[in-house]
PDB file of C-alpha atoms and ligand atoms in Angstrom:
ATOM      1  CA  UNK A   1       0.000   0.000   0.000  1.00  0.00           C
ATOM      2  CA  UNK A   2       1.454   3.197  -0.982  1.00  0.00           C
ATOM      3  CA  UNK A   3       0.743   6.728   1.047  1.00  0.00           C
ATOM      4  CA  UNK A   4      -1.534   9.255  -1.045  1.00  0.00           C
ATOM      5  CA  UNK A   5      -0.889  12.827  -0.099  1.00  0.00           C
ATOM      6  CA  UNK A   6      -3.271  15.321  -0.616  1.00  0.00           C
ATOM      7  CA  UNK A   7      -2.872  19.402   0.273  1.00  0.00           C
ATOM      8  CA  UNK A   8      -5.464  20.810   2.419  1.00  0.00           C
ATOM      9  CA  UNK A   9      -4.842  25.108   2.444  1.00  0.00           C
ATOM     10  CA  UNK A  10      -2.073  26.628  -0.361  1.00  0.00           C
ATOM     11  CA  UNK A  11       0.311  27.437   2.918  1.00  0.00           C
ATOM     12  CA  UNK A  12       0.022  24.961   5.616  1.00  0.00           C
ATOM     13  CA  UNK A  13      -2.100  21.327   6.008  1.00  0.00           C
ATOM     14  CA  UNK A  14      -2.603  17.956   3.974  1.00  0.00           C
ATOM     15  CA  UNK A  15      -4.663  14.779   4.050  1.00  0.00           C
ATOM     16  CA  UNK A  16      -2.491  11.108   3.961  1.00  0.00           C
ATOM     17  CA  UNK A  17      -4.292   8.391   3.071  1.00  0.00           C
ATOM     18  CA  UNK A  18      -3.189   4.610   2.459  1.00  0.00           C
ATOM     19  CA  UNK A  19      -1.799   4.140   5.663  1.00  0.00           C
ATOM     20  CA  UNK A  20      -2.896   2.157   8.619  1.00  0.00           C
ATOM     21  CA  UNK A  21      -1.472   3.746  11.993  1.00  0.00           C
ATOM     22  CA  UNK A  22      -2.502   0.903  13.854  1.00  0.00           C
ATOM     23  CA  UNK A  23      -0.059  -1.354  12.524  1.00  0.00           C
ATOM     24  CA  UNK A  24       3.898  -0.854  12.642  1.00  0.00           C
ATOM     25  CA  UNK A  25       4.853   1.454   9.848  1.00  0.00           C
ATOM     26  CA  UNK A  26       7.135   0.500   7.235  1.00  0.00           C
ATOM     27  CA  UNK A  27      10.562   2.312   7.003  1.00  0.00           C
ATOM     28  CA  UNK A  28      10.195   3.707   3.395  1.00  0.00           C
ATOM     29  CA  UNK A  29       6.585   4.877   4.833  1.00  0.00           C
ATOM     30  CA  UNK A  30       7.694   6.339   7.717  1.00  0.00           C
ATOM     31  CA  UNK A  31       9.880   8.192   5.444  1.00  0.00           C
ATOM     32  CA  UNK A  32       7.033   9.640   3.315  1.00  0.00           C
ATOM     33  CA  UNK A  33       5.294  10.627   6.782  1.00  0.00           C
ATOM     34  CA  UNK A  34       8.325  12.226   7.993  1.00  0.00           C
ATOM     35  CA  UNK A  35       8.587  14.443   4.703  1.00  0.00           C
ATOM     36  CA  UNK A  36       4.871  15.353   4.569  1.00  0.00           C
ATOM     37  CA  UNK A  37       4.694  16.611   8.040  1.00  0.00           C
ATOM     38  CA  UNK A  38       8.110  18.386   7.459  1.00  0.00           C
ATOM     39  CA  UNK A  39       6.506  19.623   3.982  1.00  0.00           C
ATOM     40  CA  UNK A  40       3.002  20.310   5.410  1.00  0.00           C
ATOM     41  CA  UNK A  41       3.094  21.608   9.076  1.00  0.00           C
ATOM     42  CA  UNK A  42      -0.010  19.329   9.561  1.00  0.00           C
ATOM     43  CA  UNK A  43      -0.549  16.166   8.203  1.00  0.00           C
ATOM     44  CA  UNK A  44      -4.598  14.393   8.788  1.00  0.00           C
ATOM     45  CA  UNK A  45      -5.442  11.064   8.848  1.00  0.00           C
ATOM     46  CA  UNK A  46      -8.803  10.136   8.456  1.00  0.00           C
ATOM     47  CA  UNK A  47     -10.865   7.247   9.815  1.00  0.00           C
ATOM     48  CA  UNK A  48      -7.939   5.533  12.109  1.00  0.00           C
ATOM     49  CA  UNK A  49      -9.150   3.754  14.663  1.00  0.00           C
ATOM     50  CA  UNK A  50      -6.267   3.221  17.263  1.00  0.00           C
ATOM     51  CA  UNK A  51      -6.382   2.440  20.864  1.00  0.00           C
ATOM     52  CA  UNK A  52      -4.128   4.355  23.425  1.00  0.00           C
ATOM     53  CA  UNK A  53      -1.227   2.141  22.762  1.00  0.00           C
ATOM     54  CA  UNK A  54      -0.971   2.247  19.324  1.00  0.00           C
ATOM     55  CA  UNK A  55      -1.114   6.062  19.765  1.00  0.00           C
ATOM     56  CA  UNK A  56       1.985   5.524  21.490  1.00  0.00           C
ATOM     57  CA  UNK A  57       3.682   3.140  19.075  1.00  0.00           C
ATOM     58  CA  UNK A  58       2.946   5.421  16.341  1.00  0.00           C
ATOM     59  CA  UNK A  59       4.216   8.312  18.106  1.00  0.00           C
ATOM     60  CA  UNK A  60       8.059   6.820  19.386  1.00  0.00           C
ATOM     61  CA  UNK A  61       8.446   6.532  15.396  1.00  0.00           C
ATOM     62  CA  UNK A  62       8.874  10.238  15.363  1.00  0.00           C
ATOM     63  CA  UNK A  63      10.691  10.535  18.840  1.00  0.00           C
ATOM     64  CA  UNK A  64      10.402  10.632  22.358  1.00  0.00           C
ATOM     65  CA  UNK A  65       7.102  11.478  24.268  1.00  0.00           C
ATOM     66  CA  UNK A  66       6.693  14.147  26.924  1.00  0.00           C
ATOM     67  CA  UNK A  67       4.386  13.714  30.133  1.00  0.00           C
ATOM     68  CA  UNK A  68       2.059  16.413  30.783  1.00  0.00           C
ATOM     69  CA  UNK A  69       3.123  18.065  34.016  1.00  0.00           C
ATOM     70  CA  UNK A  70      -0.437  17.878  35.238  1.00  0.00           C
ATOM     71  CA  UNK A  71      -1.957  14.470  36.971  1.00  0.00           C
ATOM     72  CA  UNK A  72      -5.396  15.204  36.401  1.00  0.00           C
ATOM     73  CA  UNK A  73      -4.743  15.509  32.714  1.00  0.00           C
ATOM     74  CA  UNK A  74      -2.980  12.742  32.097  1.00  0.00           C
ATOM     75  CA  UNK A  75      -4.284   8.777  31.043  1.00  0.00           C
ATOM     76  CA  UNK A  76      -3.805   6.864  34.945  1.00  0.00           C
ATOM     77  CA  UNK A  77      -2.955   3.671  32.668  1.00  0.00           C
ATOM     78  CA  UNK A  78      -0.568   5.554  29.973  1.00  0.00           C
ATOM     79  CA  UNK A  79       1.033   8.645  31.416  1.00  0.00           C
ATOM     80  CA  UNK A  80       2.006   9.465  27.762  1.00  0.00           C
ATOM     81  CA  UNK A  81      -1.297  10.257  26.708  1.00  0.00           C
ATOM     82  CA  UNK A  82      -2.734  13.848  27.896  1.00  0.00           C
ATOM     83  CA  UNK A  83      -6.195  13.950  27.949  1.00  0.00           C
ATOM     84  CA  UNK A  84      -7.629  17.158  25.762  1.00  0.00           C
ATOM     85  CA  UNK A  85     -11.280  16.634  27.069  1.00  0.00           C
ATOM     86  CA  UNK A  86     -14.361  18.305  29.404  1.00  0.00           C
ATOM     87  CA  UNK A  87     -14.877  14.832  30.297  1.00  0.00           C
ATOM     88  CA  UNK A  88     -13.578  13.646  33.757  1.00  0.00           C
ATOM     89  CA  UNK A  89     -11.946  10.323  34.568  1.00  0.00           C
ATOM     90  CA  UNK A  90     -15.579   8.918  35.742  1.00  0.00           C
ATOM     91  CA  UNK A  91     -17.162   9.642  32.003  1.00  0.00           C
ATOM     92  CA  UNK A  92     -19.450  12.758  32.819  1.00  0.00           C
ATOM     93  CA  UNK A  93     -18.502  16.229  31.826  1.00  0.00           C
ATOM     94  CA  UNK A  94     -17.202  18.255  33.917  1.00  0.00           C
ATOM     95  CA  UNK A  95     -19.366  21.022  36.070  1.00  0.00           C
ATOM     96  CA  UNK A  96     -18.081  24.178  34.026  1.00  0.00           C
ATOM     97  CA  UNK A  97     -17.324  26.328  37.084  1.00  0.00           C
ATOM     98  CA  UNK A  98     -14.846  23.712  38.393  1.00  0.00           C
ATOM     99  CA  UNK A  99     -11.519  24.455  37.797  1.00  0.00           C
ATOM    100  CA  UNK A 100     -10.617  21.425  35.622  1.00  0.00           C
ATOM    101  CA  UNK A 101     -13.534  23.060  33.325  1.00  0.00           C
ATOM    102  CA  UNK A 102     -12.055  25.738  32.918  1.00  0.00           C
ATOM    103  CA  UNK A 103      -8.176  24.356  32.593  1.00  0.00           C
ATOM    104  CA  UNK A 104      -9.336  22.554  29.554  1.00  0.00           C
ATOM    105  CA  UNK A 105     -10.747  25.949  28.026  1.00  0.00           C
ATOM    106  CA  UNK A 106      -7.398  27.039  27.509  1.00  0.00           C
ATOM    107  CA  UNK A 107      -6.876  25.164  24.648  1.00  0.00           C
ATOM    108  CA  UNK A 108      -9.380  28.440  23.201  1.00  0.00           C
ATOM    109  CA  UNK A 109      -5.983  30.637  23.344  1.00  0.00           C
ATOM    110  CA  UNK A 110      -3.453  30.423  20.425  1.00  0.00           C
ATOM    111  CA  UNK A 111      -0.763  28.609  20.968  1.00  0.00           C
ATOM    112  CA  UNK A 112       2.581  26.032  20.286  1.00  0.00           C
ATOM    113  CA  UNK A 113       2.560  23.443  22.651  1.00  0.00           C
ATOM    114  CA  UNK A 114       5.393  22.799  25.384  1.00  0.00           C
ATOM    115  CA  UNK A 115       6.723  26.093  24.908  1.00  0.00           C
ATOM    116  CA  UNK A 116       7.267  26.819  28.563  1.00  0.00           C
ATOM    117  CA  UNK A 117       9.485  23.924  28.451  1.00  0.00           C
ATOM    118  CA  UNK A 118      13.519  24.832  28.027  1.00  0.00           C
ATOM    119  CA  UNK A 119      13.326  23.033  24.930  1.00  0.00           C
ATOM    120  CA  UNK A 120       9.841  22.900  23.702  1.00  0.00           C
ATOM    121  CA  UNK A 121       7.861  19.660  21.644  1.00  0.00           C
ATOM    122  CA  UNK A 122       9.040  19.134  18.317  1.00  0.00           C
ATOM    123  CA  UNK A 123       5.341  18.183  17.171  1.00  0.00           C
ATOM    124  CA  UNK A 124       2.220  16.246  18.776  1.00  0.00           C
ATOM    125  CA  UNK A 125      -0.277  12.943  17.617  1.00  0.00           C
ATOM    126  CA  UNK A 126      -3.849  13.736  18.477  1.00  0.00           C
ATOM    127  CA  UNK A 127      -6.839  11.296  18.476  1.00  0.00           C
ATOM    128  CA  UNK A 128     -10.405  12.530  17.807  1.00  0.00           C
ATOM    129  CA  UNK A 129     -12.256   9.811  20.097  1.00  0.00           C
ATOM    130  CA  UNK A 130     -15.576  12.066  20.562  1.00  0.00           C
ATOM    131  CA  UNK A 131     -15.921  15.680  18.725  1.00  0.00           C
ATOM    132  CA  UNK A 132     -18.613  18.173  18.784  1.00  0.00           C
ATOM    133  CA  UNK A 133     -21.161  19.318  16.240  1.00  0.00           C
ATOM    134  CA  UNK A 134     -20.582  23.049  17.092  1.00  0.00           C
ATOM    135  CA  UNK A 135     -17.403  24.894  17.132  1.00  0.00           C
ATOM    136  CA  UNK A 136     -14.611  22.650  18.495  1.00  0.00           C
ATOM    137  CA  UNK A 137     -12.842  23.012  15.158  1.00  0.00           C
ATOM    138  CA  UNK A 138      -9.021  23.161  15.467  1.00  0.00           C
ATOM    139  CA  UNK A 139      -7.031  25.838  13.714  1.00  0.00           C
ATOM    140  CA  UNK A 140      -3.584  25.875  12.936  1.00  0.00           C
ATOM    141  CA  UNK A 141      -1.085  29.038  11.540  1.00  0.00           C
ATOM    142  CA  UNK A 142       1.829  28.535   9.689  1.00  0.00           C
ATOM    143  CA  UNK A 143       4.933  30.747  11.258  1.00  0.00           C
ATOM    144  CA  UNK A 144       7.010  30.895   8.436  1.00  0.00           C
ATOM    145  CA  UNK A 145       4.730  32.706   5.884  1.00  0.00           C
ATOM    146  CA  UNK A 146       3.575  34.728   9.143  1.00  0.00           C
ATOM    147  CA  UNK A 147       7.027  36.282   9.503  1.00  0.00           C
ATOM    148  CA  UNK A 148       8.575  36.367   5.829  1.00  0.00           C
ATOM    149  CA  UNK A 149       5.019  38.481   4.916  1.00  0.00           C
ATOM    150  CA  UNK A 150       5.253  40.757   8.395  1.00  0.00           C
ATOM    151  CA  UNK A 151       6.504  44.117   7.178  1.00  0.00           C
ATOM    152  CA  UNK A 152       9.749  44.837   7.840  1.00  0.00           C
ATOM    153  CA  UNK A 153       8.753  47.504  10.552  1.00  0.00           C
ATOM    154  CA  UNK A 154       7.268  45.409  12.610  1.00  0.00           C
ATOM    155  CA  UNK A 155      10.379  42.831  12.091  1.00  0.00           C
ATOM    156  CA  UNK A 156      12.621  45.426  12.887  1.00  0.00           C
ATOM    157  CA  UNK A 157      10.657  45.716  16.005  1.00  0.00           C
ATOM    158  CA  UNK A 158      11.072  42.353  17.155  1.00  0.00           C
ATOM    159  CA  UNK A 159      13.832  41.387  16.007  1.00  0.00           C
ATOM    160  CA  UNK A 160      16.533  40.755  19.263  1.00  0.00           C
ATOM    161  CA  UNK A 161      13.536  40.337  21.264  1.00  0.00           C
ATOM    162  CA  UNK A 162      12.837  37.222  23.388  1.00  0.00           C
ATOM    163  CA  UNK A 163       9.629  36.552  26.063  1.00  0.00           C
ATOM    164  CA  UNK A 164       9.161  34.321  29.308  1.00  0.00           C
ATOM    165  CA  UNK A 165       6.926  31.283  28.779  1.00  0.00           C
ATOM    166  CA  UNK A 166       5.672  30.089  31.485  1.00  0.00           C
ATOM    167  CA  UNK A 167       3.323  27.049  32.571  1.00  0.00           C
ATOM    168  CA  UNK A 168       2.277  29.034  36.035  1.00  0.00           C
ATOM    169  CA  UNK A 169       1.414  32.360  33.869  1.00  0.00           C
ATOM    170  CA  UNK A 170      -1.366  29.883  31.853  1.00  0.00           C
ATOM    171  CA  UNK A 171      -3.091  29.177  34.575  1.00  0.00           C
ATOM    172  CA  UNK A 172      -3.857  32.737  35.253  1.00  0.00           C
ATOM    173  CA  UNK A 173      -5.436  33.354  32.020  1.00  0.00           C
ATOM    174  CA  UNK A 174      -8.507  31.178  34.068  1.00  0.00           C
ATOM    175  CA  UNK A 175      -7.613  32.360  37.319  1.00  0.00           C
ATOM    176  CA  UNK A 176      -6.917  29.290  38.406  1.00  0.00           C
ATOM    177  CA  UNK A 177      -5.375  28.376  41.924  1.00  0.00           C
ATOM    178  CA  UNK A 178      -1.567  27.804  42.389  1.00  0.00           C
ATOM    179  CA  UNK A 179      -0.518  24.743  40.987  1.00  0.00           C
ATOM    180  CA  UNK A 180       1.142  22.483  43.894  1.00  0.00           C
ATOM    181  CA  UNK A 181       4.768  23.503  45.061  1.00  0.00           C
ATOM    182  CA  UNK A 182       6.561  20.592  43.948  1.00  0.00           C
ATOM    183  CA  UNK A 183       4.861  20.472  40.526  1.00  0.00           C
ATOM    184  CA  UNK A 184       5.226  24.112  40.154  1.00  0.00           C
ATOM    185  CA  UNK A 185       9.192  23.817  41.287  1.00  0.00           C
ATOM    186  CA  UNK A 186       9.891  21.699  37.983  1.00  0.00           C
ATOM    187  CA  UNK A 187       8.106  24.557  35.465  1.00  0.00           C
ATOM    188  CA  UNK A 188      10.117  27.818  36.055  1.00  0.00           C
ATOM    189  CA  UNK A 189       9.761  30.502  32.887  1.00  0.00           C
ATOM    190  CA  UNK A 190      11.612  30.144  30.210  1.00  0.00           C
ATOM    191  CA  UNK A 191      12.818  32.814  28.007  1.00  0.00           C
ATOM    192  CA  UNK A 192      12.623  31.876  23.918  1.00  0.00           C
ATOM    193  CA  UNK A 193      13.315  34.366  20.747  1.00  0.00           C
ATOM    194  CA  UNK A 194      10.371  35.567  18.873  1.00  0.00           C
ATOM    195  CA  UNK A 195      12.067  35.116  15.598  1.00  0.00           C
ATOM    196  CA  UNK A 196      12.876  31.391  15.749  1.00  0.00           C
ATOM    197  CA  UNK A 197      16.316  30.378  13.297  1.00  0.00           C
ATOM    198  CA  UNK A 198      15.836  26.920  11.834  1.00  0.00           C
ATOM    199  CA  UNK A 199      18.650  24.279  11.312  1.00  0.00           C
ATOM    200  CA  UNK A 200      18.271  25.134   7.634  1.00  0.00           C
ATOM    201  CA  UNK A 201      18.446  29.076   7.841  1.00  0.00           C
ATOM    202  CA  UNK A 202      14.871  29.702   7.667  1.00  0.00           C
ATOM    203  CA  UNK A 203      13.112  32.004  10.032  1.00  0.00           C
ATOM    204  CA  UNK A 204       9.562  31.869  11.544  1.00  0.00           C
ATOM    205  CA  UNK A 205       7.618  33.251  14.265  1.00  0.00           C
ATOM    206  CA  UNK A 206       7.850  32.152  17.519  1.00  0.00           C
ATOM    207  CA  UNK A 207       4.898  32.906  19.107  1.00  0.00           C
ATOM    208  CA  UNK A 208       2.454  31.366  21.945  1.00  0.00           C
ATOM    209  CA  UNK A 209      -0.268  33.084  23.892  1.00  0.00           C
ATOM    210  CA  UNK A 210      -1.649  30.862  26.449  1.00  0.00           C
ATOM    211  CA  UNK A 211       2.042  30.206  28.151  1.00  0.00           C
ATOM    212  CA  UNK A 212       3.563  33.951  26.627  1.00  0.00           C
ATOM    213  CA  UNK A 213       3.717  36.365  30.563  1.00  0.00           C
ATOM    214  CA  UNK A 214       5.961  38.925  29.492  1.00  0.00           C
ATOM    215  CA  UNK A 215       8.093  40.373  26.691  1.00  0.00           C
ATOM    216  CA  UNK A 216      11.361  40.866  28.280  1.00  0.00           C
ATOM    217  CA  UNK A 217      12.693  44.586  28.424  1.00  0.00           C
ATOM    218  CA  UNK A 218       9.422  46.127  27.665  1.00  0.00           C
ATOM    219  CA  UNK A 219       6.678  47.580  30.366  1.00  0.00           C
ATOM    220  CA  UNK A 220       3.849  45.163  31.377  1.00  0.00           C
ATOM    221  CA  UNK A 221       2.101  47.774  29.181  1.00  0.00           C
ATOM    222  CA  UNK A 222       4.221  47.814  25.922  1.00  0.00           C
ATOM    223  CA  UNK A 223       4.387  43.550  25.989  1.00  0.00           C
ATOM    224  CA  UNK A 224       0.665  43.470  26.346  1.00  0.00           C
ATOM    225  CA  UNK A 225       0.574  45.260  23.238  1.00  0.00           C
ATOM    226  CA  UNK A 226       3.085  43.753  20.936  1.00  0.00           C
ATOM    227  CA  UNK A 227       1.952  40.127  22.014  1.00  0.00           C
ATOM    228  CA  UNK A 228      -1.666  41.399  20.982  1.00  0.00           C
ATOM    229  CA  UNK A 229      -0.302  42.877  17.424  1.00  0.00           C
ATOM    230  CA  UNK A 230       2.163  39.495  16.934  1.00  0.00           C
ATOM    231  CA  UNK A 231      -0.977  37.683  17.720  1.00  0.00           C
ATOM    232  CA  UNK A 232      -3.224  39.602  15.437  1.00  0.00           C
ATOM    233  CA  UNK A 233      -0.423  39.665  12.411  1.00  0.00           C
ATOM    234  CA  UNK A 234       0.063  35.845  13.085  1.00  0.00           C
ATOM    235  CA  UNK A 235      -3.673  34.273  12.910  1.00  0.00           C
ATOM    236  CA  UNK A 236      -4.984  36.113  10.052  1.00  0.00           C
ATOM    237  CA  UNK A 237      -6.730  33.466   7.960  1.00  0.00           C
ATOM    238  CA  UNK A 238      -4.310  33.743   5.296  1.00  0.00           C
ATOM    239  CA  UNK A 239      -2.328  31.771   7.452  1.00  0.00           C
ATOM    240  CA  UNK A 240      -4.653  29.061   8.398  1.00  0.00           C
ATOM    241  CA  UNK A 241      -6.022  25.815   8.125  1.00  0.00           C
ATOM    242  CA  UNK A 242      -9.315  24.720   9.785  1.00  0.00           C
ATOM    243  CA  UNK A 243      -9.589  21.165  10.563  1.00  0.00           C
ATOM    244  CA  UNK A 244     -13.034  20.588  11.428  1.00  0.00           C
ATOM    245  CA  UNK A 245     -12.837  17.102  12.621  1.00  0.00           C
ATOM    246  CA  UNK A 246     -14.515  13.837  12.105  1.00  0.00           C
ATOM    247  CA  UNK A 247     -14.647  10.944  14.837  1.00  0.00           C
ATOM    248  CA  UNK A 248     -11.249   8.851  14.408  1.00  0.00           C
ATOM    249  CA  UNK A 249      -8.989  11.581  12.507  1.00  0.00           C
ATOM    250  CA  UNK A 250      -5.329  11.361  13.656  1.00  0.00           C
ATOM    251  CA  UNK A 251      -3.627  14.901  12.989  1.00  0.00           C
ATOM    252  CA  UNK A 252      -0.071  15.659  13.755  1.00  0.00           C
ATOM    253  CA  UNK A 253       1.469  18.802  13.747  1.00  0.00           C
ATOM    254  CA  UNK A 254       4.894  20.286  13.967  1.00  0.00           C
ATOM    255  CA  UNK A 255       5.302  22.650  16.997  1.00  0.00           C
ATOM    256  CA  UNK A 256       8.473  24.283  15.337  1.00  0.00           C
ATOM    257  CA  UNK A 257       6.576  26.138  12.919  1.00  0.00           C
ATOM    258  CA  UNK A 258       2.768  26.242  13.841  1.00  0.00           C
ATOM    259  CA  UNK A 259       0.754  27.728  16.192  1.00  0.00           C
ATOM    260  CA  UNK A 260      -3.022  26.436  16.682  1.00  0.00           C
ATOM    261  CA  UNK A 261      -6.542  27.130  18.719  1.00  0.00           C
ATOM    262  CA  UNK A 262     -10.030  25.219  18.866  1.00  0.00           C
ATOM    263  CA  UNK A 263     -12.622  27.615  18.666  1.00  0.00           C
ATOM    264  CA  UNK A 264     -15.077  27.464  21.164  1.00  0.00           C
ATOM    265  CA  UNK A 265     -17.982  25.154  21.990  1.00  0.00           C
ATOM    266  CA  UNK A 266     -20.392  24.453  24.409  1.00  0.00           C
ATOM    267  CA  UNK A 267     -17.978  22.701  27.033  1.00  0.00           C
ATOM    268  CA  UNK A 268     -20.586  22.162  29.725  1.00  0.00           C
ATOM    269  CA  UNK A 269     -23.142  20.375  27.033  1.00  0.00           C
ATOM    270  CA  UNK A 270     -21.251  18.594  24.336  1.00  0.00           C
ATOM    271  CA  UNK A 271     -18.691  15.801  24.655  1.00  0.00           C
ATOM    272  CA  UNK A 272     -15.134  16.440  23.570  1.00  0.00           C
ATOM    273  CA  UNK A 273     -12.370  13.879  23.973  1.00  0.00           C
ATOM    274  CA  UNK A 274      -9.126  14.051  22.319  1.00  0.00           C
ATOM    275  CA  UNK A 275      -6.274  12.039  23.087  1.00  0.00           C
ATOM    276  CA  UNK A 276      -2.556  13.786  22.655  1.00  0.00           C
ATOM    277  CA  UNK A 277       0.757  12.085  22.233  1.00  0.00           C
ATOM    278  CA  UNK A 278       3.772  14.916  22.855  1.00  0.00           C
ATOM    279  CA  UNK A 279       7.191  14.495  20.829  1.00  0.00           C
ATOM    280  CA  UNK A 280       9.561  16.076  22.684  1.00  0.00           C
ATOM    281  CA  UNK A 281      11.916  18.304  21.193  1.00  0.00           C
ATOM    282  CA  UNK A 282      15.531  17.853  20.301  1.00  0.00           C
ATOM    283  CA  UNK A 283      17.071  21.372  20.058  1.00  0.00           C
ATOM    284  CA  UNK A 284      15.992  24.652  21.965  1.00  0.00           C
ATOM    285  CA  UNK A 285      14.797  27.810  20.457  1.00  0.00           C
ATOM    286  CA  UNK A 286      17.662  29.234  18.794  1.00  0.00           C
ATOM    287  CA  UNK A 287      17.353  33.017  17.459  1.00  0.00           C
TER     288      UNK A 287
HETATM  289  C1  SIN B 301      -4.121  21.177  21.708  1.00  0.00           C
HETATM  290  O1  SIN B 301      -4.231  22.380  21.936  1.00  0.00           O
HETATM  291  O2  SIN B 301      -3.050  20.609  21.758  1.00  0.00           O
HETATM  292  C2  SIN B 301      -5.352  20.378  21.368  1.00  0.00           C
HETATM  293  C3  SIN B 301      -6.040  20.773  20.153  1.00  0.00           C
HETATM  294  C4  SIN B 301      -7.410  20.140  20.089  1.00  0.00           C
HETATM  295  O3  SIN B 301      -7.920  19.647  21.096  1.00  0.00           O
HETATM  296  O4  SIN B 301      -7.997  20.126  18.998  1.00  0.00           O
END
């Protein structure tokens, strides 16, 4: 069986087809996978129906897997998998004034994911196991075009520039209590470039709002507003692919050079539950 690859949005996203991510993957496939999702940003695979484990399987191909800091996130039988859901470990959703609600709202905010980490996921797997019928779409912005069309004012502006990510600063976005001490001792800030330099010379934006506190060197004031005008310039729909998904797509993205969002849905009604594999990455932000 050969892979068929077909592109989704002129600048970012395609579908694969042919391929059975259930099963080990052949090498000279893996290769083609490896290309597309290089190629693509975001590669969608429709109508795969994998369990947990093969998640897994599928994911090691492409490197190793993060845990999600948080315990009430993650599978209790595969710590690898990070739950993406409003539906709690006993199967009902969750009250939407509790604050596990509203930690899986935050998902709603643009972002790359990992980037409060020192180095930062390479790309994630994600399962669509139950999906809504309104909004819950999934949106994803491709950095490079983002910065090689900003104008060169605004380039000029950032460029030099780094902000503090920071796992403790998303949390606020919901108001959300503390997280505990010893959980919160292994997440301090980190500080990244916002003009990311790839291993071959290209450039992108790097960019991420739910984790993004502070702009270092500017006032609480001035970072505020150039995250808000980086955020604007980077999501215009130019830039963007909608994946509006089906039950059983598989998407994978690379976290080097995308951002994404799900738009909003009705979180205390309708059933969401996706299931996320993390690749960590293998080389920090360099700028
Ligand atoms: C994520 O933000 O990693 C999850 C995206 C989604 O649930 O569609």
């Amino acid at each position: 069986m050969s892979i068929r690859v077909k592109r989704l949005h002129p600048l970012i996203g395609a579908e694969v087809t042919g391929v059975n991510l259930s099963e080990p993957i052949k090498q000279d496939t893996l290769a083609s996978l490896k290309a597309a999702w290089e190629e693509y940003g975001v590669i969608s695979f429709p109508g795969q129906l994998i369990t947990d484990e093969q998640q897994v399987v599928f994911s090691r191909n492409f490197g190793d897997l993060e845990i999600f800091p948080q315990a009430d996130n993650r599978s209790a039988q595969i710590p690898e998998i990070f739950r993406i859901t409003n539906v709690a470990a006993d199967d009902q959703i969750r009250p939407i004034n509790t604050s596990s609600a509203l930690y899986s709202t935050l998902i709603w905010v643009w972002h790359t994911d990992s980037s409060y980490r020192p180095v930062p996921s390479k790309g994630a797997v994600l399962n669509a196991i139950e999906v809504v019928k309104n909004g819950g779409d999934t949106l994803f912005a491709n950095m490079y075009a983002a910065y090689e069309q900003m104008p060169s004012a605004l380039k000029n502006r950032i460029t030099g520039l780094k902000a503090r990510h920071s796992f403790l600063y998303s949390r606020t976005l919901r108001k959300l209590p503390p997280l505990e001490q010893p959980v919160a001792d292994t997440l301090p800030p980190v500080d990244h470039p916002l003009v990311r330099h790839h291993p071959d010379g290209r450039k992108s934006l790097y960019v991420s709002a739910t984790y993004m506190e502070q702009i270092i060197g500017l006032s609480k004031r001035e970072s505020q507003q150039l995250i808000h005008e980086l955020m604007t310039w980077a999501t215009q729909d130019r830039f963007v692919y909608r994946h509006r998904w089906q039950p059983h797509d598989v998407l994978m993205w690379d976290n080097r050079w995308t951002i994404h969002v799900v738009t909003p849905f009705n979180h205390g009604v309708e059933r969401r539950v996706m299931h996320r594999t993390t690749i960590t990455g293998s080389e920090p932000v360099r700028g």
